Amino acid sequence: MRLRREPPPLRPATVRTTERLSPRLMRVTFEVEGFTVEQPAASVRLLLPSPGTDELVMPTWNGNEFLLPDGSRPILRTFTPRHADGATLAIDVVLHGTGVASQWAETVGPGASAALSGPGRGYDVDPEAPAYLLGGDETAIPAISQLLDALPEATPTQVLIEAPPDARLPMKRSVTWLDGPVADAMSGVDIAPGTRIWMAGEAAEVQRIRKHLFEERGIPRTQASVRGYWKRGRAGGDDAA
């Protein structure tokens, strides 16, 4: 078995509050000590109780993956922390109605147990960049919101987000809301030389964006961060946010 680097340890967390931001987005705030996030668009892993129980069982790392005492895989999902201050941490969960985390977020209440691991790498904002282009589907809204908070106000910034009307939230800057994939809209976007690009979303759509940027437009890879957040048809894919 190939050994992998062990992720940051899971820290016990307790649900403090829940808030429905839109018909399709729920914010869950946890009490968790000592959890800080230094960069925007970072990631955390959320451990949930197994289906049908409220009891949280902590897994152990076997050198390749986390496993529960009975040998089964725990429910671990990756999210973008919207806020973290060392005492609380908030995540926004897209409510698809089918994913385990989506169903959990819709029914969980204060005092429920969970655990968090991270943070994973975020995005290093270049304050000297001449312009920014941000984009993604609705699972990228929390990360894009963080990036807009971090970018210099004077820096020209374009934002493209694919999301249904009931998932669209007020944002810090003007957003072009799309009914179809961001990749379909890219050909009509003016990208000035030196523009820094951050995009995330479903894996196949992200591949289309990469091809457009790097092969068709010749954008240097050092100027773009394009991430696959979830994969259609894969277990847990509906929970991405």
mmCIF file of C-alpha atoms in Angstrom:
data_model
loop_
_atom_site.group_PDB
_atom_site.id
_atom_site.type_symbol
_atom_site.label_atom_id
_atom_site.label_comp_id
_atom_site.label_asym_id
_atom_site.label_seq_id
_atom_site.Cartn_x
_atom_site.Cartn_y
_atom_site.Cartn_z
ATOM 1 C CA MET A 1 0.000 0.000 0.000
ATOM 2 C CA ARG A 2 1.344 3.384 -0.991
ATOM 3 C CA LEU A 3 1.683 5.630 2.044
ATOM 4 C CA ARG A 4 0.345 9.177 1.831
ATOM 5 C CA ARG A 5 1.088 12.217 3.921
ATOM 6 C CA GLU A 6 -1.267 12.304 6.885
ATOM 7 C CA PRO A 7 -3.745 15.204 6.736
ATOM 8 C CA PRO A 8 -4.001 17.680 9.614
ATOM 9 C CA PRO A 9 -5.639 16.045 12.638
ATOM 10 C CA LEU A 10 -9.393 16.157 13.060
ATOM 11 C CA ARG A 11 -10.504 18.572 15.756
ATOM 12 C CA PRO A 12 -13.786 18.098 17.623
ATOM 13 C CA ALA A 13 -16.335 20.773 16.740
ATOM 14 C CA THR A 14 -19.849 21.590 17.924
ATOM 15 C CA VAL A 15 -22.556 23.185 15.822
ATOM 16 C CA ARG A 16 -23.280 26.647 17.180
ATOM 17 C CA THR A 17 -25.816 28.047 14.706
ATOM 18 C CA THR A 18 -27.331 27.408 11.293
ATOM 19 C CA GLU A 19 -28.571 30.081 8.886
ATOM 20 C CA ARG A 20 -30.295 29.624 5.545
ATOM 21 C CA LEU A 21 -28.667 32.156 3.215
ATOM 22 C CA SER A 22 -30.841 31.215 0.250
ATOM 23 C CA PRO A 23 -33.154 28.339 -0.726
ATOM 24 C CA ARG A 24 -30.026 26.470 -1.857
ATOM 25 C CA LEU A 25 -27.370 27.527 0.642
ATOM 26 C CA MET A 26 -27.067 26.880 4.386
ATOM 27 C CA ARG A 27 -24.401 28.391 6.640
ATOM 28 C CA VAL A 28 -23.309 26.185 9.543
ATOM 29 C CA THR A 29 -21.154 27.787 12.239
ATOM 30 C CA PHE A 30 -19.089 25.584 14.556
ATOM 31 C CA GLU A 31 -17.392 26.160 17.857
ATOM 32 C CA VAL A 32 -13.837 24.864 17.389
ATOM 33 C CA GLU A 33 -10.807 26.016 19.331
ATOM 34 C CA GLY A 34 -7.608 27.229 17.701
ATOM 35 C CA PHE A 35 -8.718 26.868 14.085
ATOM 36 C CA THR A 36 -7.404 29.726 11.957
ATOM 37 C CA VAL A 37 -7.330 30.210 8.182
ATOM 38 C CA GLU A 38 -4.682 32.535 6.774
ATOM 39 C CA GLN A 39 -5.510 32.560 3.044
ATOM 40 C CA PRO A 40 -8.765 33.028 1.104
ATOM 41 C CA ALA A 41 -10.223 30.081 -0.828
ATOM 42 C CA ALA A 42 -8.640 27.542 1.524
ATOM 43 C CA SER A 43 -10.324 24.219 2.340
ATOM 44 C CA VAL A 44 -11.348 22.207 5.373
ATOM 45 C CA ARG A 45 -12.544 18.618 5.726
ATOM 46 C CA LEU A 46 -15.731 18.026 7.687
ATOM 47 C CA LEU A 47 -16.374 14.723 9.487
ATOM 48 C CA LEU A 48 -20.033 13.849 9.992
ATOM 49 C CA PRO A 49 -21.795 11.080 11.936
ATOM 50 C CA SER A 50 -22.646 7.976 9.966
ATOM 51 C CA PRO A 51 -26.168 7.959 8.435
ATOM 52 C CA GLY A 52 -28.861 6.987 10.894
ATOM 53 C CA THR A 53 -26.940 8.053 13.996
ATOM 54 C CA ASP A 54 -26.048 11.241 15.838
ATOM 55 C CA GLU A 55 -22.943 9.667 17.376
ATOM 56 C CA LEU A 56 -19.656 10.927 15.970
ATOM 57 C CA VAL A 57 -16.953 8.250 15.794
ATOM 58 C CA MET A 58 -13.419 9.515 15.177
ATOM 59 C CA PRO A 59 -11.502 7.610 12.488
ATOM 60 C CA THR A 60 -7.802 6.777 12.456
ATOM 61 C CA TRP A 61 -5.271 7.266 9.664
ATOM 62 C CA ASN A 62 -3.947 3.970 8.262
ATOM 63 C CA GLY A 63 -1.231 5.498 6.102
ATOM 64 C CA ASN A 64 -3.497 5.891 3.090
ATOM 65 C CA GLU A 65 -6.932 6.997 4.301
ATOM 66 C CA PHE A 66 -9.094 7.580 7.360
ATOM 67 C CA LEU A 67 -11.019 4.503 8.522
ATOM 68 C CA LEU A 68 -13.539 3.887 11.283
ATOM 69 C CA PRO A 69 -12.930 1.141 13.881
ATOM 70 C CA ASP A 70 -15.098 -1.296 11.874
ATOM 71 C CA GLY A 71 -12.969 -0.724 8.757
ATOM 72 C CA SER A 72 -15.535 1.383 6.904
ATOM 73 C CA ARG A 73 -14.859 4.822 5.499
ATOM 74 C CA PRO A 74 -16.123 7.821 7.438
ATOM 75 C CA ILE A 75 -18.222 10.592 5.915
ATOM 76 C CA LEU A 76 -15.674 13.279 5.082
ATOM 77 C CA ARG A 77 -16.524 16.211 2.841
ATOM 78 C CA THR A 78 -14.413 19.187 1.728
ATOM 79 C CA PHE A 79 -15.659 22.757 2.046
ATOM 80 C CA THR A 80 -14.383 26.314 1.866
ATOM 81 C CA PRO A 81 -14.421 27.978 5.300
ATOM 82 C CA ARG A 82 -16.309 31.262 4.930
ATOM 83 C CA HIS A 83 -15.092 32.580 8.273
ATOM 84 C CA ALA A 84 -12.681 31.420 10.994
ATOM 85 C CA ASP A 85 -11.451 33.365 14.006
ATOM 86 C CA GLY A 86 -9.799 30.798 16.258
ATOM 87 C CA ALA A 87 -12.979 30.127 18.232
ATOM 88 C CA THR A 88 -15.622 29.617 15.539
ATOM 89 C CA LEU A 89 -15.630 28.489 11.920
ATOM 90 C CA ALA A 90 -18.419 28.783 9.352
ATOM 91 C CA ILE A 91 -19.001 26.813 6.171
ATOM 92 C CA ASP A 92 -21.663 27.253 3.502
ATOM 93 C CA VAL A 93 -23.293 24.034 2.288
ATOM 94 C CA VAL A 94 -25.077 23.841 -1.055
ATOM 95 C CA LEU A 95 -28.466 22.166 -0.559
ATOM 96 C CA HIS A 96 -28.951 19.725 -3.417
ATOM 97 C CA GLY A 97 -31.328 17.506 -1.478
ATOM 98 C CA THR A 98 -29.381 14.304 -2.178
ATOM 99 C CA GLY A 99 -25.888 14.583 -0.701
ATOM 100 C CA VAL A 100 -25.236 13.366 2.847
ATOM 101 C CA ALA A 101 -23.818 16.729 3.930
ATOM 102 C CA SER A 102 -26.711 18.578 2.275
ATOM 103 C CA GLN A 103 -29.252 16.501 4.187
ATOM 104 C CA TRP A 104 -27.262 16.904 7.402
ATOM 105 C CA ALA A 105 -27.067 20.702 7.043
ATOM 106 C CA GLU A 106 -30.825 20.978 6.524
ATOM 107 C CA THR A 107 -31.671 19.125 9.741
ATOM 108 C CA VAL A 108 -28.760 19.703 12.131
ATOM 109 C CA GLY A 109 -29.231 21.893 15.190
ATOM 110 C CA PRO A 110 -27.068 23.614 17.806
ATOM 111 C CA GLY A 111 -25.049 21.230 19.942
ATOM 112 C CA ALA A 112 -24.546 18.572 17.268
ATOM 113 C CA SER A 113 -21.100 16.988 17.094
ATOM 114 C CA ALA A 114 -18.740 17.083 14.121
ATOM 115 C CA ALA A 115 -14.991 17.386 13.509
ATOM 116 C CA LEU A 116 -12.827 19.538 11.234
ATOM 117 C CA SER A 117 -9.416 19.045 9.641
ATOM 118 C CA GLY A 118 -7.283 21.620 7.880
ATOM 119 C CA PRO A 119 -6.903 24.147 6.558
ATOM 120 C CA GLY A 120 -5.746 23.121 3.098
ATOM 121 C CA ARG A 121 -3.926 25.521 0.837
ATOM 122 C CA GLY A 122 -5.629 28.723 -0.143
ATOM 123 C CA TYR A 123 -4.896 31.356 -2.760
ATOM 124 C CA ASP A 124 -1.987 33.795 -2.567
ATOM 125 C CA VAL A 125 -3.416 37.149 -3.650
ATOM 126 C CA ASP A 126 -1.015 39.318 -5.645
ATOM 127 C CA PRO A 127 -1.800 42.935 -4.668
ATOM 128 C CA GLU A 128 0.223 44.193 -7.646
ATOM 129 C CA ALA A 129 -1.754 42.267 -10.284
ATOM 130 C CA PRO A 130 -3.286 44.593 -12.914
ATOM 131 C CA ALA A 131 -6.643 42.762 -12.928
ATOM 132 C CA TYR A 132 -8.451 39.659 -11.696
ATOM 133 C CA LEU A 133 -10.895 37.224 -13.274
ATOM 134 C CA LEU A 134 -12.837 34.991 -10.875
ATOM 135 C CA GLY A 135 -15.318 32.304 -11.829
ATOM 136 C CA GLY A 136 -17.050 29.085 -10.899
ATOM 137 C CA ASP A 137 -20.343 27.368 -10.218
ATOM 138 C CA GLU A 138 -22.422 27.766 -7.066
ATOM 139 C CA THR A 139 -20.017 25.613 -5.041
ATOM 140 C CA ALA A 140 -17.377 28.319 -5.595
ATOM 141 C CA ILE A 141 -19.486 31.159 -4.166
ATOM 142 C CA PRO A 142 -17.915 30.980 -0.659
ATOM 143 C CA ALA A 143 -14.370 31.041 -2.061
ATOM 144 C CA ILE A 144 -15.155 33.835 -4.515
ATOM 145 C CA SER A 145 -16.704 35.839 -1.670
ATOM 146 C CA GLN A 146 -13.485 35.452 0.330
ATOM 147 C CA LEU A 147 -11.354 36.454 -2.628
ATOM 148 C CA LEU A 148 -13.429 39.587 -3.190
ATOM 149 C CA ASP A 149 -12.864 40.483 0.467
ATOM 150 C CA ALA A 150 -9.091 40.062 0.017
ATOM 151 C CA LEU A 151 -8.538 41.776 -3.336
ATOM 152 C CA PRO A 152 -7.534 45.460 -3.430
ATOM 153 C CA GLU A 153 -10.655 47.537 -4.043
ATOM 154 C CA ALA A 154 -8.994 49.458 -6.861
ATOM 155 C CA THR A 155 -8.048 46.353 -8.846
ATOM 156 C CA PRO A 156 -10.370 45.753 -11.850
ATOM 157 C CA THR A 157 -12.140 42.434 -11.247
ATOM 158 C CA GLN A 158 -14.500 40.386 -13.406
ATOM 159 C CA VAL A 159 -16.674 37.727 -11.734
ATOM 160 C CA LEU A 160 -18.561 34.955 -13.577
ATOM 161 C CA ILE A 161 -20.741 32.543 -11.603
ATOM 162 C CA GLU A 162 -23.011 29.790 -12.890
ATOM 163 C CA ALA A 163 -25.894 29.454 -10.438
ATOM 164 C CA PRO A 164 -29.676 29.135 -10.531
ATOM 165 C CA PRO A 165 -31.599 32.265 -9.511
ATOM 166 C CA ASP A 166 -32.430 30.920 -6.052
ATOM 167 C CA ALA A 167 -28.712 30.430 -5.257
ATOM 168 C CA ARG A 168 -27.568 33.940 -6.159
ATOM 169 C CA LEU A 169 -26.382 36.051 -3.237
ATOM 170 C CA PRO A 170 -25.416 39.722 -2.889
ATOM 171 C CA MET A 171 -21.669 40.014 -3.538
ATOM 172 C CA LYS A 172 -19.080 42.657 -2.787
ATOM 173 C CA ARG A 173 -18.607 43.467 -6.488
ATOM 174 C CA SER A 174 -20.656 43.214 -9.644
ATOM 175 C CA VAL A 175 -21.206 39.619 -10.778
ATOM 176 C CA THR A 176 -22.195 38.254 -14.176
ATOM 177 C CA TRP A 177 -24.606 35.483 -13.197
ATOM 178 C CA LEU A 178 -24.821 32.674 -15.740
ATOM 179 C CA ASP A 179 -27.498 30.086 -16.440
ATOM 180 C CA GLY A 180 -24.962 27.831 -18.198
ATOM 181 C CA PRO A 181 -21.366 26.739 -17.588
ATOM 182 C CA VAL A 182 -18.639 29.337 -17.175
ATOM 183 C CA ALA A 183 -16.638 27.531 -19.878
ATOM 184 C CA ASP A 184 -19.345 28.414 -22.418
ATOM 185 C CA ALA A 185 -18.992 32.123 -21.615
ATOM 186 C CA MET A 186 -15.204 32.329 -21.641
ATOM 187 C CA SER A 187 -14.836 33.104 -25.343
ATOM 188 C CA GLY A 188 -16.660 36.398 -24.818
ATOM 189 C CA VAL A 189 -14.518 37.526 -21.886
ATOM 190 C CA ASP A 190 -11.801 40.114 -22.424
ATOM 191 C CA ILE A 191 -8.675 39.083 -20.486
ATOM 192 C CA ALA A 192 -6.117 41.865 -20.266
ATOM 193 C CA PRO A 193 -2.398 40.946 -20.220
ATOM 194 C CA GLY A 194 -1.205 40.025 -16.753
ATOM 195 C CA THR A 195 -4.685 39.279 -15.388
ATOM 196 C CA ARG A 196 -4.669 36.805 -12.510
ATOM 197 C CA ILE A 197 -7.322 34.113 -12.824
ATOM 198 C CA TRP A 198 -9.018 31.968 -10.166
ATOM 199 C CA MET A 199 -11.749 29.487 -11.107
ATOM 200 C CA ALA A 200 -13.293 26.378 -9.567
ATOM 201 C CA GLY A 201 -16.198 24.009 -10.078
ATOM 202 C CA GLU A 202 -17.163 20.633 -11.519
ATOM 203 C CA ALA A 203 -14.128 18.677 -12.750
ATOM 204 C CA ALA A 204 -15.147 18.255 -16.400
ATOM 205 C CA GLU A 205 -16.104 21.919 -16.735
ATOM 206 C CA VAL A 206 -12.841 22.944 -15.105
ATOM 207 C CA GLN A 207 -10.969 20.926 -17.730
ATOM 208 C CA ARG A 208 -12.765 22.862 -20.457
ATOM 209 C CA ILE A 209 -11.765 26.129 -18.782
ATOM 210 C CA ARG A 210 -8.130 24.994 -18.550
ATOM 211 C CA LYS A 211 -8.093 24.098 -22.243
ATOM 212 C CA HIS A 212 -9.547 27.462 -23.197
ATOM 213 C CA LEU A 213 -7.135 29.455 -21.033
ATOM 214 C CA PHE A 214 -3.903 27.572 -21.615
ATOM 215 C CA GLU A 215 -4.287 26.111 -25.123
ATOM 216 C CA GLU A 216 -6.604 28.507 -26.928
ATOM 217 C CA ARG A 217 -5.646 31.778 -25.236
ATOM 218 C CA GLY A 218 -2.070 30.983 -24.279
ATOM 219 C CA ILE A 219 -2.471 32.290 -20.722
ATOM 220 C CA PRO A 220 0.661 31.461 -18.682
ATOM 221 C CA ARG A 221 -0.129 28.761 -16.131
ATOM 222 C CA THR A 222 1.567 30.836 -13.450
ATOM 223 C CA GLN A 223 -1.230 33.410 -13.783
ATOM 224 C CA ALA A 224 -4.137 31.012 -13.262
ATOM 225 C CA SER A 225 -5.433 28.775 -10.483
ATOM 226 C CA VAL A 226 -8.171 26.476 -11.818
ATOM 227 C CA ARG A 227 -9.494 23.849 -9.401
ATOM 228 C CA GLY A 228 -11.853 20.923 -9.642
ATOM 229 C CA TYR A 229 -14.110 21.089 -6.592
ATOM 230 C CA TRP A 230 -16.346 18.114 -7.359
ATOM 231 C CA LYS A 231 -16.998 15.423 -9.950
ATOM 232 C CA ARG A 232 -20.396 14.664 -11.416
ATOM 233 C CA GLY A 233 -21.541 11.134 -10.594
ATOM 234 C CA ARG A 234 -18.975 10.617 -7.853
ATOM 235 C CA ALA A 235 -20.069 9.814 -4.285
ATOM 236 C CA GLY A 236 -19.994 13.016 -2.287
ATOM 237 C CA GLY A 237 -19.958 15.170 -5.394
ATOM 238 C CA ASP A 238 -23.327 16.705 -4.589
ATOM 239 C CA ASP A 239 -21.983 17.937 -1.263
ATOM 240 C CA ALA A 240 -19.178 20.103 -2.618
ATOM 241 C CA ALA A 241 -19.043 23.742 -1.571
#
